[in-house]
Amino acid sequence: MTESSRPAKKPWLPPRWFIRLFWSAHRGVFRRSGGRVGLSRPRGNRYGMLRLTTVGRRTGQQRSVILGYFEDDGNLVSLAMNGWGKPEPAWWLNLQAHPEATVDLVDGPRPVRGRAATGDERARLWARWREIDKNLDGYAARRSSETAVVVLMPRPGPSEASRGT
């Protein structure tokens, strides 16, 4: 078998239990620090961390998760991944049912509306994620369905909406 005909080696992922433990610890640090630790801005070829709060599609209660993101022309862009597990992440299902959400960033909260990128926009944003994470395509190949590229667009907050802006 030649080098070029060898199947690409799948990138390593930690066990699922470890991924879930890390998520729990990250949320705990954020909560215990009053939001002072756990979020970051994207820098260069590194993604930032934001906290997304959605409305649960079944419970109607607020649900929060910490996600990686980068900025694109005023929008925040994330990937609907579940630690690269097969099921769609609950936050993405919630966002599809109730697109209006809130993100917490280093510089404060921001109301957003979520949607999936499609077509050329999706291809462009996926390529940007690939610059950040060289293993992106290998991780995505582990999933049985396409990974949604999620665009979180700014929307007027309650005070702005009442002023008509």
PDB file of C-alpha atoms in Angstrom:
ATOM      1  CA  MET A   1       0.000   0.000   0.000  1.00  0.00           C
ATOM      2  CA  THR A   2       1.426   3.341  -0.998  1.00  0.00           C
ATOM      3  CA  GLU A   3       1.484   6.388   1.249  1.00  0.00           C
ATOM      4  CA  SER A   4      -1.173   8.166  -0.840  1.00  0.00           C
ATOM      5  CA  SER A   5      -3.558   5.188  -0.852  1.00  0.00           C
ATOM      6  CA  ARG A   6      -3.384   4.622   2.911  1.00  0.00           C
ATOM      7  CA  PRO A   7      -6.564   5.679   4.682  1.00  0.00           C
ATOM      8  CA  ALA A   8      -6.107   8.818   6.737  1.00  0.00           C
ATOM      9  CA  LYS A   9      -5.654   8.142  10.426  1.00  0.00           C
ATOM     10  CA  LYS A  10      -8.523   9.468  12.525  1.00  0.00           C
ATOM     11  CA  PRO A  11      -7.432  12.144  14.984  1.00  0.00           C
ATOM     12  CA  TRP A  12      -7.365  11.052  18.619  1.00  0.00           C
ATOM     13  CA  LEU A  13     -10.214  12.036  20.906  1.00  0.00           C
ATOM     14  CA  PRO A  14     -10.315  11.556  24.668  1.00  0.00           C
ATOM     15  CA  PRO A  15     -12.938   9.135  25.993  1.00  0.00           C
ATOM     16  CA  ARG A  16     -16.507  10.435  26.140  1.00  0.00           C
ATOM     17  CA  TRP A  17     -16.560  10.377  29.976  1.00  0.00           C
ATOM     18  CA  PHE A  18     -13.521  12.670  30.053  1.00  0.00           C
ATOM     19  CA  ILE A  19     -15.082  15.130  27.596  1.00  0.00           C
ATOM     20  CA  ARG A  20     -18.260  15.307  29.720  1.00  0.00           C
ATOM     21  CA  LEU A  21     -16.218  15.710  32.926  1.00  0.00           C
ATOM     22  CA  PHE A  22     -14.244  18.576  31.356  1.00  0.00           C
ATOM     23  CA  TRP A  23     -17.460  20.320  30.224  1.00  0.00           C
ATOM     24  CA  SER A  24     -18.889  20.025  33.720  1.00  0.00           C
ATOM     25  CA  ALA A  25     -15.700  21.371  35.327  1.00  0.00           C
ATOM     26  CA  HIS A  26     -15.549  24.287  32.847  1.00  0.00           C
ATOM     27  CA  ARG A  27     -19.148  25.290  33.593  1.00  0.00           C
ATOM     28  CA  GLY A  28     -18.458  24.933  37.326  1.00  0.00           C
ATOM     29  CA  VAL A  29     -15.403  27.209  37.184  1.00  0.00           C
ATOM     30  CA  PHE A  30     -17.417  29.777  35.234  1.00  0.00           C
ATOM     31  CA  ARG A  31     -20.279  29.643  37.733  1.00  0.00           C
ATOM     32  CA  ARG A  32     -18.118  29.729  40.880  1.00  0.00           C
ATOM     33  CA  SER A  33     -16.049  32.638  39.577  1.00  0.00           C
ATOM     34  CA  GLY A  34     -19.167  34.679  38.852  1.00  0.00           C
ATOM     35  CA  GLY A  35     -18.310  34.608  35.147  1.00  0.00           C
ATOM     36  CA  ARG A  36     -14.812  36.045  35.608  1.00  0.00           C
ATOM     37  CA  VAL A  37     -13.076  32.813  34.481  1.00  0.00           C
ATOM     38  CA  GLY A  38     -13.959  30.537  31.573  1.00  0.00           C
ATOM     39  CA  LEU A  39     -14.589  32.893  28.662  1.00  0.00           C
ATOM     40  CA  SER A  40     -12.052  34.280  26.201  1.00  0.00           C
ATOM     41  CA  ARG A  41     -11.800  36.320  23.021  1.00  0.00           C
ATOM     42  CA  PRO A  42     -10.654  34.715  19.777  1.00  0.00           C
ATOM     43  CA  ARG A  43      -7.059  35.681  18.943  1.00  0.00           C
ATOM     44  CA  GLY A  44      -5.265  35.013  15.680  1.00  0.00           C
ATOM     45  CA  ASN A  45      -5.793  31.372  14.806  1.00  0.00           C
ATOM     46  CA  ARG A  46      -7.342  30.510  18.184  1.00  0.00           C
ATOM     47  CA  TYR A  47     -11.020  30.358  18.893  1.00  0.00           C
ATOM     48  CA  GLY A  48     -12.574  32.120  21.861  1.00  0.00           C
ATOM     49  CA  MET A  49     -15.036  30.791  24.438  1.00  0.00           C
ATOM     50  CA  LEU A  50     -18.567  32.111  24.957  1.00  0.00           C
ATOM     51  CA  ARG A  51     -21.507  31.040  27.081  1.00  0.00           C
ATOM     52  CA  LEU A  52     -24.723  30.479  25.113  1.00  0.00           C
ATOM     53  CA  THR A  53     -28.070  30.473  26.926  1.00  0.00           C
ATOM     54  CA  THR A  54     -31.021  29.029  25.018  1.00  0.00           C
ATOM     55  CA  VAL A  55     -34.607  28.129  25.910  1.00  0.00           C
ATOM     56  CA  GLY A  56     -35.103  24.372  26.294  1.00  0.00           C
ATOM     57  CA  ARG A  57     -37.309  23.048  23.514  1.00  0.00           C
ATOM     58  CA  ARG A  58     -39.188  20.697  25.859  1.00  0.00           C
ATOM     59  CA  THR A  59     -38.906  22.382  29.272  1.00  0.00           C
ATOM     60  CA  GLY A  60     -39.037  26.056  28.333  1.00  0.00           C
ATOM     61  CA  GLN A  61     -36.293  26.610  30.922  1.00  0.00           C
ATOM     62  CA  GLN A  62     -33.007  28.380  30.276  1.00  0.00           C
ATOM     63  CA  ARG A  63     -30.114  26.097  29.335  1.00  0.00           C
ATOM     64  CA  SER A  64     -26.479  27.244  29.154  1.00  0.00           C
ATOM     65  CA  VAL A  65     -23.406  25.784  27.505  1.00  0.00           C
ATOM     66  CA  ILE A  66     -19.870  27.046  26.871  1.00  0.00           C
ATOM     67  CA  LEU A  67     -18.793  26.943  23.209  1.00  0.00           C
ATOM     68  CA  GLY A  68     -15.827  27.781  21.040  1.00  0.00           C
ATOM     69  CA  TYR A  69     -16.391  30.598  18.548  1.00  0.00           C
ATOM     70  CA  PHE A  70     -14.805  33.103  16.221  1.00  0.00           C
ATOM     71  CA  GLU A  71     -16.091  36.428  14.938  1.00  0.00           C
ATOM     72  CA  ASP A  72     -17.143  37.021  11.345  1.00  0.00           C
ATOM     73  CA  ASP A  73     -18.320  40.478  10.292  1.00  0.00           C
ATOM     74  CA  GLY A  74     -20.174  41.165  13.554  1.00  0.00           C
ATOM     75  CA  ASN A  75     -21.546  37.630  13.878  1.00  0.00           C
ATOM     76  CA  LEU A  76     -20.324  34.891  16.207  1.00  0.00           C
ATOM     77  CA  VAL A  77     -19.684  31.507  14.581  1.00  0.00           C
ATOM     78  CA  SER A  78     -19.670  28.126  16.326  1.00  0.00           C
ATOM     79  CA  LEU A  79     -19.979  24.462  15.368  1.00  0.00           C
ATOM     80  CA  ALA A  80     -22.932  22.279  16.399  1.00  0.00           C
ATOM     81  CA  MET A  81     -20.818  19.470  17.748  1.00  0.00           C
ATOM     82  CA  ASN A  82     -21.341  17.285  20.748  1.00  0.00           C
ATOM     83  CA  GLY A  83     -17.742  16.598  21.657  1.00  0.00           C
ATOM     84  CA  TRP A  84     -17.646  15.093  18.168  1.00  0.00           C
ATOM     85  CA  GLY A  85     -20.161  12.487  19.332  1.00  0.00           C
ATOM     86  CA  LYS A  86     -22.884  11.291  16.983  1.00  0.00           C
ATOM     87  CA  PRO A  87     -25.997  12.997  18.389  1.00  0.00           C
ATOM     88  CA  GLU A  88     -26.767  16.634  17.711  1.00  0.00           C
ATOM     89  CA  PRO A  89     -26.004  18.775  20.763  1.00  0.00           C
ATOM     90  CA  ALA A  90     -29.052  19.743  22.829  1.00  0.00           C
ATOM     91  CA  TRP A  91     -28.142  23.445  22.588  1.00  0.00           C
ATOM     92  CA  TRP A  92     -28.408  23.272  18.782  1.00  0.00           C
ATOM     93  CA  LEU A  93     -31.792  21.507  18.911  1.00  0.00           C
ATOM     94  CA  ASN A  94     -32.955  24.156  21.408  1.00  0.00           C
ATOM     95  CA  LEU A  95     -31.677  26.977  19.189  1.00  0.00           C
ATOM     96  CA  GLN A  96     -33.490  25.538  16.175  1.00  0.00           C
ATOM     97  CA  ALA A  97     -36.743  25.470  18.175  1.00  0.00           C
ATOM     98  CA  HIS A  98     -36.182  28.911  19.761  1.00  0.00           C
ATOM     99  CA  PRO A  99     -33.636  30.917  17.691  1.00  0.00           C
ATOM    100  CA  GLU A 100     -33.464  33.886  20.067  1.00  0.00           C
ATOM    101  CA  ALA A 101     -30.776  33.403  22.699  1.00  0.00           C
ATOM    102  CA  THR A 102     -28.171  35.247  24.738  1.00  0.00           C
ATOM    103  CA  VAL A 103     -24.397  34.912  24.694  1.00  0.00           C
ATOM    104  CA  ASP A 104     -22.064  35.958  27.464  1.00  0.00           C
ATOM    105  CA  LEU A 105     -18.732  37.249  26.195  1.00  0.00           C
ATOM    106  CA  VAL A 106     -15.705  38.610  28.040  1.00  0.00           C
ATOM    107  CA  ASP A 107     -17.122  42.120  27.549  1.00  0.00           C
ATOM    108  CA  GLY A 108     -20.668  41.241  28.656  1.00  0.00           C
ATOM    109  CA  PRO A 109     -23.933  39.706  27.465  1.00  0.00           C
ATOM    110  CA  ARG A 110     -25.304  40.077  23.960  1.00  0.00           C
ATOM    111  CA  PRO A 111     -28.727  39.068  22.587  1.00  0.00           C
ATOM    112  CA  VAL A 112     -28.430  36.932  19.434  1.00  0.00           C
ATOM    113  CA  ARG A 113     -30.491  35.003  16.925  1.00  0.00           C
ATOM    114  CA  GLY A 114     -29.090  31.669  15.758  1.00  0.00           C
ATOM    115  CA  ARG A 115     -29.225  30.043  12.344  1.00  0.00           C
ATOM    116  CA  ALA A 116     -27.327  27.460  10.330  1.00  0.00           C
ATOM    117  CA  ALA A 117     -24.962  28.715   7.635  1.00  0.00           C
ATOM    118  CA  THR A 118     -25.692  27.239   4.201  1.00  0.00           C
ATOM    119  CA  GLY A 119     -24.109  27.075   0.773  1.00  0.00           C
ATOM    120  CA  ASP A 120     -21.108  29.291   0.073  1.00  0.00           C
ATOM    121  CA  GLU A 121     -21.313  30.915   3.503  1.00  0.00           C
ATOM    122  CA  ARG A 122     -21.052  27.504   5.189  1.00  0.00           C
ATOM    123  CA  ALA A 123     -18.101  26.512   2.996  1.00  0.00           C
ATOM    124  CA  ARG A 124     -16.303  29.782   3.787  1.00  0.00           C
ATOM    125  CA  LEU A 125     -16.898  29.512   7.543  1.00  0.00           C
ATOM    126  CA  TRP A 126     -15.946  25.802   7.594  1.00  0.00           C
ATOM    127  CA  ALA A 127     -12.673  26.709   5.861  1.00  0.00           C
ATOM    128  CA  ARG A 128     -12.037  29.309   8.565  1.00  0.00           C
ATOM    129  CA  TRP A 129     -12.633  26.683  11.288  1.00  0.00           C
ATOM    130  CA  ARG A 130     -10.239  24.390   9.410  1.00  0.00           C
ATOM    131  CA  GLU A 131      -7.527  27.090   9.705  1.00  0.00           C
ATOM    132  CA  ILE A 132      -8.084  27.080  13.473  1.00  0.00           C
ATOM    133  CA  ASP A 133      -8.286  23.281  13.873  1.00  0.00           C
ATOM    134  CA  LYS A 134      -6.260  21.219  11.405  1.00  0.00           C
ATOM    135  CA  ASN A 135      -8.067  18.023  12.540  1.00  0.00           C
ATOM    136  CA  LEU A 136     -11.548  19.414  11.827  1.00  0.00           C
ATOM    137  CA  ASP A 137     -12.299  17.217   8.811  1.00  0.00           C
ATOM    138  CA  GLY A 138     -11.060  14.113  10.637  1.00  0.00           C
ATOM    139  CA  TYR A 139     -13.277  14.866  13.636  1.00  0.00           C
ATOM    140  CA  ALA A 140     -16.267  15.598  11.396  1.00  0.00           C
ATOM    141  CA  ALA A 141     -15.776  12.277   9.575  1.00  0.00           C
ATOM    142  CA  ARG A 142     -16.561  10.488  12.865  1.00  0.00           C
ATOM    143  CA  ARG A 143     -20.099  11.886  12.796  1.00  0.00           C
ATOM    144  CA  SER A 144     -22.921  10.296  10.822  1.00  0.00           C
ATOM    145  CA  SER A 145     -24.412  13.647   9.803  1.00  0.00           C
ATOM    146  CA  GLU A 146     -23.033  16.959   8.621  1.00  0.00           C
ATOM    147  CA  THR A 147     -21.877  19.263  11.407  1.00  0.00           C
ATOM    148  CA  ALA A 148     -23.861  22.493  11.303  1.00  0.00           C
ATOM    149  CA  VAL A 149     -21.944  25.760  11.238  1.00  0.00           C
ATOM    150  CA  VAL A 150     -23.988  28.004  13.532  1.00  0.00           C
ATOM    151  CA  VAL A 151     -24.133  31.768  13.032  1.00  0.00           C
ATOM    152  CA  LEU A 152     -25.200  33.831  16.043  1.00  0.00           C
ATOM    153  CA  MET A 153     -26.332  37.199  14.693  1.00  0.00           C
ATOM    154  CA  PRO A 154     -26.720  40.252  16.950  1.00  0.00           C
ATOM    155  CA  ARG A 155     -30.275  41.301  17.671  1.00  0.00           C
ATOM    156  CA  PRO A 156     -31.587  44.339  19.514  1.00  0.00           C
ATOM    157  CA  GLY A 157     -31.748  43.953  23.269  1.00  0.00           C
ATOM    158  CA  PRO A 158     -34.891  44.914  25.236  1.00  0.00           C
ATOM    159  CA  SER A 159     -33.748  48.519  25.770  1.00  0.00           C
ATOM    160  CA  GLU A 160     -32.794  48.974  22.097  1.00  0.00           C
ATOM    161  CA  ALA A 161     -36.044  47.440  20.842  1.00  0.00           C
ATOM    162  CA  SER A 162     -38.115  49.837  22.961  1.00  0.00           C
ATOM    163  CA  ARG A 163     -36.244  52.793  21.412  1.00  0.00           C
ATOM    164  CA  GLY A 164     -36.993  51.473  17.921  1.00  0.00           C
ATOM    165  CA  THR A 165     -33.351  50.902  16.931  1.00  0.00           C
TER     166      THR A 165
END
